[in-house]
Coordinates of C-alpha atoms and ligand atoms in Angstrom, one line a residue:
X1 CA 138.4 -148.6 7.4
X2 CA 142.5 -148.4 7.8
X3 CA 144.2 -151.4 9.5
X4 CA 147.2 -150.4 10.8
X5 CA 150.2 -152.7 11.8
X6 CA 151.5 -151.6 15.3
X7 CA 154.9 -152.4 14.5
X8 CA 155.0 -150.2 10.7
X9 CA 157.8 -147.6 10.8
X10 CA 155.1 -145.6 9.1
X11 CA 152.4 -146.1 12.0
X12 CA 152.6 -142.6 13.1
X13 CA 151.9 -141.2 9.9
X14 CA 149.4 -143.6 9.2
X15 CA 147.6 -143.0 12.1
X16 CA 147.6 -139.5 11.8
X17 CA 145.8 -140.0 8.2
X18 CA 143.1 -142.7 9.8
X19 CA 142.2 -139.9 12.6
X20 CA 141.8 -137.2 10.2
X21 CA 140.0 -139.2 7.4
X22 CA 138.0 -141.9 9.6
X23 CA 138.1 -141.1 12.9
X24 CA 138.8 -144.8 13.5
X25 CA 141.1 -147.7 12.3
X26 CA 141.7 -151.1 13.4
X27 CA 145.0 -151.9 14.9
X28 CA 146.9 -155.2 14.8
X29 CA 150.5 -156.5 16.1
X30 CA 149.1 -154.2 19.4
X31 CA 150.8 -156.7 22.3
X32 CA 147.5 -157.5 23.7
X33 CA 147.6 -161.6 24.2
X34 CA 145.0 -163.5 22.1
X35 CA 144.3 -165.6 25.1
X36 CA 143.7 -162.3 27.4
X37 CA 141.1 -161.1 24.7
X38 CA 139.5 -164.8 24.4
X39 CA 138.9 -164.7 28.5
X40 CA 137.4 -161.2 28.7
X41 CA 135.0 -162.5 26.1
X42 CA 134.6 -165.6 28.2
X43 CA 134.1 -163.7 31.3
X44 CA 131.7 -161.2 29.3
X45 CA 129.4 -164.2 28.1
X46 CA 129.5 -166.1 31.6
X47 CA 128.3 -162.7 32.9
X48 CA 125.3 -162.3 30.1
X49 CA 124.5 -165.7 30.4
X50 CA 123.4 -165.6 34.0
X51 CA 119.9 -165.9 34.9
X52 CA 118.0 -162.3 34.7
X53 CA 117.5 -162.4 38.7
X54 CA 121.5 -162.9 39.2
X55 CA 122.3 -160.0 36.7
X56 CA 120.1 -157.6 38.7
X57 CA 121.7 -158.1 41.6
X58 CA 124.4 -156.3 40.2
X59 CA 122.2 -153.1 38.7
X60 CA 123.5 -150.2 37.7
X61 CA 122.0 -147.5 40.2
X62 CA 120.5 -144.3 38.5
X63 CA 123.0 -142.0 39.5
X64 CA 126.3 -144.4 39.1
X65 CA 128.1 -145.6 35.8
X66 CA 129.0 -148.9 36.7
X67 CA 126.9 -152.1 36.6
X68 CA 124.4 -154.2 34.9
X69 CA 122.0 -152.6 32.6
X70 CA 120.5 -150.9 29.6
X71 CA 123.0 -148.2 27.8
X72 CA 122.0 -144.9 29.1
X73 CA 122.2 -143.5 25.5
X74 CA 119.5 -145.5 24.1
X75 CA 116.6 -143.5 25.8
X76 CA 117.2 -141.0 22.9
X77 CA 116.1 -142.9 20.6
X78 CA 112.7 -144.7 19.1
X79 CA 113.9 -148.0 18.1
X80 CA 114.1 -150.9 20.4
X81 CA 117.7 -151.7 21.6
X82 CA 118.6 -155.3 21.3
X83 CA 121.0 -155.2 24.0
X84 CA 122.7 -155.6 27.5
X85 CA 125.5 -154.0 29.0
X86 CA 127.9 -153.8 31.6
X87 CA 130.1 -151.3 33.0
X88 CA 133.3 -151.6 34.7
X89 CA 134.5 -148.4 36.4
X90 CA 137.8 -149.3 38.8
X91 CA 137.8 -152.4 40.9
X92 CA 134.8 -155.0 39.1
X93 CA 135.1 -156.9 42.6
X94 CA 131.9 -155.7 44.6
X95 CA 129.9 -156.0 41.6
X96 CA 131.3 -159.3 40.6
X97 CA 130.5 -161.0 44.2
X98 CA 127.3 -160.2 43.7
X99 CA 127.3 -162.1 40.2
X100 CA 129.3 -164.9 41.1
X101 CA 129.3 -165.2 45.0
X102 CA 131.5 -168.4 44.5
X103 CA 133.8 -167.7 42.0
X104 CA 134.2 -163.9 41.5
X105 CA 137.9 -163.9 42.0
X106 CA 138.6 -165.5 38.3
X107 CA 136.4 -162.9 36.5
X108 CA 137.9 -159.8 38.7
X109 CA 141.7 -161.4 37.7
X110 CA 140.7 -161.9 34.2
X111 CA 139.3 -158.0 34.3
X112 CA 142.1 -156.5 36.2
X113 CA 144.6 -157.9 33.7
X114 CA 142.6 -156.6 30.3
X115 CA 142.8 -153.2 31.7
X116 CA 146.3 -153.0 33.0
X117 CA 147.2 -154.0 29.1
X118 CA 144.6 -152.0 27.8
X119 CA 145.9 -149.1 29.7
X120 CA 149.2 -149.5 28.3
X121 CA 148.1 -149.7 24.7
X122 CA 145.7 -146.8 25.3
X123 CA 148.5 -144.5 25.9
X124 CA 151.0 -145.7 23.2
X125 CA 148.0 -145.3 21.1
X126 CA 147.1 -141.8 22.6
X127 CA 151.1 -140.5 22.1
X128 CA 151.1 -141.6 18.8
X129 CA 147.8 -139.6 18.0
X130 CA 149.2 -136.6 19.8
X131 CA 152.5 -137.0 18.1
X132 CA 150.9 -137.1 14.5
X133 CA 149.6 -133.6 15.5
X134 CA 153.4 -132.6 16.6
X135 CA 152.3 -132.5 20.5
X136 CA 155.3 -133.8 22.5
X137 CA 155.3 -135.3 26.1
X138 CA 156.7 -132.2 27.4
X139 CA 153.7 -130.3 25.9
X140 CA 151.2 -132.2 28.3
X141 CA 151.3 -131.1 31.7
X142 CA 149.1 -133.9 33.0
X143 CA 152.2 -136.6 31.9
X144 CA 155.0 -137.6 33.4
X145 CA 158.5 -137.0 31.4
X146 CA 158.2 -140.7 30.4
X147 CA 154.7 -140.2 28.9
X148 CA 153.1 -141.9 31.8
X149 CA 149.9 -140.7 32.8
X150 CA 149.4 -141.7 36.7
X151 CA 145.7 -141.0 36.8
X152 CA 144.2 -141.5 33.7
X153 CA 140.9 -142.3 33.8
X154 CA 139.2 -145.0 32.2
X155 CA 135.8 -147.4 32.1
X156 CA 135.1 -150.6 30.3
X157 CA 131.9 -151.2 28.5
X158 CA 131.0 -155.1 27.8
X159 CA 128.1 -155.2 25.5
X160 CA 125.9 -158.3 24.4
X161 CA 123.4 -158.1 21.3
X162 CA 121.5 -161.5 21.2
X163 CA 120.2 -162.7 17.8
X164 CA 117.2 -160.9 17.1
X165 CA 114.1 -161.9 15.4
X166 CA 113.6 -159.1 13.3
X167 CA 116.9 -157.2 12.9
X168 CA 115.4 -154.2 10.7
X169 CA 112.6 -152.9 13.6
X170 CA 115.8 -153.0 16.3
X171 CA 119.4 -151.4 16.9
X172 CA 122.1 -152.6 19.2
X173 CA 123.6 -150.0 20.1
X174 CA 122.3 -145.9 18.9
X175 CA 124.3 -143.6 17.2
X176 CA 126.8 -142.0 19.3
X177 CA 130.4 -140.6 19.4
X178 CA 132.5 -142.0 22.8
X179 CA 133.1 -139.0 25.4
X180 CA 136.8 -140.6 25.9
X181 CA 139.8 -139.5 24.2
X182 CA 140.1 -142.6 22.6
X183 CA 138.1 -146.0 22.7
X184 CA 139.4 -149.5 22.3
X185 CA 136.8 -151.9 21.4
X186 CA 137.1 -155.9 21.0
X187 CA 134.4 -157.5 19.0
X188 CA 134.0 -161.2 19.0
X189 CA 133.7 -162.6 15.4
X190 CA 130.4 -161.6 14.5
X191 CA 130.1 -158.0 12.4
X192 CA 127.8 -155.2 13.8
X193 CA 129.9 -152.5 14.7
X194 CA 129.3 -149.6 11.9
X195 CA 131.1 -146.0 11.4
X196 CA 129.8 -143.4 9.6
X197 CA 132.1 -142.1 7.0
X198 CA 131.5 -138.1 5.6
X199 CA 130.5 -138.7 2.3
X200 CA 130.2 -142.2 1.8
X201 CA 127.6 -143.3 4.7
X202 CA 127.7 -146.2 7.2
X203 CA 130.3 -148.5 6.7
X204 CA 130.6 -151.8 8.8
X205 CA 133.9 -152.7 10.6
X206 CA 134.9 -156.0 9.4
X207 CA 136.3 -158.5 11.9
X208 CA 139.7 -159.6 11.6
X209 CA 141.8 -162.1 13.8
X210 CA 143.7 -160.3 16.4
X211 CA 142.5 -156.7 15.3
X212 CA 141.1 -154.1 17.6
X213 CA 139.1 -151.0 16.6
X214 CA 140.3 -147.7 17.8
X215 CA 137.6 -144.8 17.9
X216 CA 138.7 -141.0 18.2
X217 CA 136.4 -139.7 21.1
X218 CA 135.1 -136.0 21.8
X219 CA 138.0 -135.2 23.8
X220 CA 140.6 -135.6 21.4
X221 CA 138.1 -134.0 19.2
X222 CA 138.2 -130.9 21.0
X223 CA 142.3 -130.9 21.8
X224 CA 142.6 -131.5 18.1
X225 CA 140.3 -128.5 17.8
X226 CA 138.6 -130.6 15.6
X227 CA 141.3 -131.8 13.5
X228 CA 140.6 -135.6 14.3
X229 CA 136.9 -135.5 14.7
X230 CA 135.0 -137.9 17.2
X231 CA 133.7 -140.7 15.2
X232 CA 129.9 -141.7 14.7
X233 CA 129.1 -145.0 15.1
X234 CA 126.5 -147.7 16.2
X235 CA 126.0 -151.5 16.4
X236 CA 123.3 -153.1 14.3
X237 CA 121.9 -156.6 15.1
X238 CA 121.2 -159.7 13.2
X239 CA 119.1 -162.8 13.0
X240 CA 121.0 -165.6 14.2
X241 CA 124.1 -165.0 15.7
X242 CA 124.6 -163.3 19.1
X243 CA 127.7 -160.7 19.3
X244 CA 129.6 -159.4 22.1
X245 CA 132.0 -156.8 22.5
X246 CA 134.2 -155.1 25.0
X247 CA 135.0 -151.2 25.0
X248 CA 137.9 -149.4 27.0
X249 CA 137.3 -146.0 27.1
X250 CA 140.4 -144.0 28.0
X251 CA 141.0 -140.1 28.7
X252 CA 143.1 -137.8 30.8
X253 CA 142.5 -137.4 34.4
X254 CA 139.0 -136.4 35.6
X255 CA 140.2 -133.0 36.9
X256 CA 142.3 -132.1 33.9
X257 CA 140.4 -129.3 31.9
X258 CA 140.8 -130.2 28.1
X259 CA 141.2 -127.8 25.5
X260 CA 142.2 -127.1 21.8
X261 CA 145.8 -127.3 22.1
X262 CA 147.7 -124.1 22.0
X263 CA 150.2 -125.1 19.2
X264 CA 147.2 -126.0 16.8
X265 CA 145.5 -122.4 17.3
X266 CA 146.9 -119.3 15.2
X267 CA 145.3 -116.8 12.7
X268 CA 142.8 -118.7 10.8
X269 CA 142.4 -121.4 13.3
X270 CA 140.7 -120.1 16.1
X271 CA 140.3 -122.0 19.4
X272 CA 136.5 -123.8 18.5
X273 CA 136.0 -125.1 22.1
X274 CA 136.1 -124.0 25.7
X275 CA 138.2 -125.7 28.3
X276 CA 136.1 -128.6 29.7
X277 CA 136.8 -131.8 32.2
X278 CA 135.9 -135.1 31.3
X279 CA 133.3 -135.5 34.0
X280 CA 131.4 -132.0 33.3
X281 CA 131.5 -133.2 29.5
X282 CA 129.5 -136.3 30.5
X283 CA 127.3 -134.4 32.5
X284 CA 126.4 -131.9 29.5
X285 CA 126.1 -135.6 27.2
X286 CA 123.9 -137.4 29.5
X287 CA 121.3 -134.2 29.3
X288 CA 122.1 -133.6 25.4
X289 CA 123.5 -136.3 24.3
X290 CA 124.9 -136.0 20.6
X291 CA 124.5 -132.1 20.7
X292 CA 127.2 -131.8 23.1
X293 CA 130.0 -131.0 21.3
X294 CA 128.2 -128.3 19.5
X295 CA 126.9 -127.0 22.8
X296 CA 130.6 -126.1 24.0
X297 CA 131.7 -124.9 20.8
X298 CA 133.0 -121.2 21.0
X299 CA 133.3 -120.0 17.5
X300 CA 130.5 -121.0 15.1
X301 CA 131.9 -122.5 11.6
X302 CA 129.1 -123.4 8.5
X303 CA 128.6 -127.3 8.5
X304 CA 130.7 -129.1 5.5
X305 CA 127.8 -131.7 5.7
X306 CA 124.7 -132.1 7.5
X307 CA 124.2 -135.4 8.8
X308 CA 121.5 -136.4 11.0
X309 CA 122.9 -138.5 14.1
X310 CA 119.8 -139.3 15.5
X311 CA 118.5 -140.9 12.4
X312 CA 118.7 -144.6 13.4
X313 CA 117.4 -146.0 10.4
X314 CA 119.2 -149.5 8.6
X315 CA 119.3 -148.9 5.0
X316 CA 121.7 -146.6 4.5
X317 CA 124.5 -149.1 4.8
X318 CA 127.6 -149.3 2.5
X319 CA 129.7 -152.4 2.8
Ligands
LIG401 C1 133.4 -143.4 30.5 C2 132.3 -143.5 30.0 C3 132.0 -143.6 28.5 C4 130.3 -143.9 28.7 C5 129.8 -143.3 29.9 C6 130.9 -143.9 30.7 O1 130.9 -143.0 32.2 C7 130.9 -145.4 30.7 C8 129.6 -146.1 29.8 C9 130.0 -145.3 28.3 C10 128.9 -145.5 27.4 C11 129.2 -146.6 26.8 C12 128.0 -147.1 25.6 C13 128.1 -145.4 24.7 C14 128.1 -144.4 25.5 C15 127.6 -143.1 25.1 C16 127.2 -144.7 26.7 O2 126.1 -144.0 26.9 O3 127.7 -145.2 27.8 C17 129.5 -144.3 26.2 C18 129.6 -143.0 27.1 C19 130.6 -142.4 26.5 O4 131.4 -142.5 25.9 O5 130.0 -140.8 26.4
AKG402 O1 129.2 -153.0 19.7 C1 130.3 -152.5 19.5 O2 131.0 -152.9 18.4 C2 130.2 -150.9 19.8 C3 130.3 -150.7 21.3 C4 130.3 -149.6 21.5 O3 130.5 -148.4 20.6 C5 130.4 -148.6 22.7 O4 130.6 -149.5 23.9 O5 130.6 -147.3 23.3
FE2_403 FE1 130.8 -146.2 21.2

């Protein structure tokens, strides 16, 4: 998977190429301090090491997004999902007060700082990705002239995959695409994230010091009219080491209708998707999961290569 230095003068072209061919890349020299990533990992470790009764006090309620629980999408798969998660949407304070009645403030400060810095990085990445498609700040009416997106939506997902006695019979996180515009993933120094590369198979994403993984999500897939396909990915578990990851999902304001960008449509390039908001798309995904993109497709195109996204077998890995 491409590793892109944010300070590389060719970053725009490199990002464009990575988006087209992999749907993902790693970024280094991104400006997020290592100390902040370490602190975020510490908060995540503290959270998941709490007694289960304590964690359940901050359980995600059935119709809510934030809180402690299993990943919803796991219910679409038959394998045992060897993981637990905690989703943050907006301020973590209410849930963190339930988890750590005495010292929730320090954990809130870490997560708030992490979200602030991630939002800035996500915005920069988004403009590079759009720039590589020939889309400028003036083209996007939900951004201000400086490229700032006042009401951008985001959520963070902390994941914990304990060491697993029988890794072949389990999966950490089932195969999925993210519904966001883009997702920035921090992984601790244990491998486990895999991406599906067309005509190659599953590729394990190496852990590189200071590296953050960037995934193309479904909303950028739609906006780019399929030129930048959202990447199928999953997390596998291992026998000896616990793994932690934190994913930051970034997208446009919830009320914005995302549709294939007019500049990318023309003779021979019909618009492939109908306009949709992130919230509506999440609703479709909650019911139909990996079929969501094809359900909002308006023009049928023959599949290039058939990949069974619901095949959660472990034995197709390519290093
Ligand atoms: C903004 C979001 C993306 C997400 C759904 C959510 O509301 C918060 C959790 C996210 C997550 C994390 C694990 C994989 C995933 C598919 C899931 O089930 O919950 C993603 C969702 C998504 O990208 O659609
Ligand atoms: O654990 C990982 O590396 C992947 C996490 C992920 O894909 C997600 O939270 O959406
Ligand atoms: Fe993901």
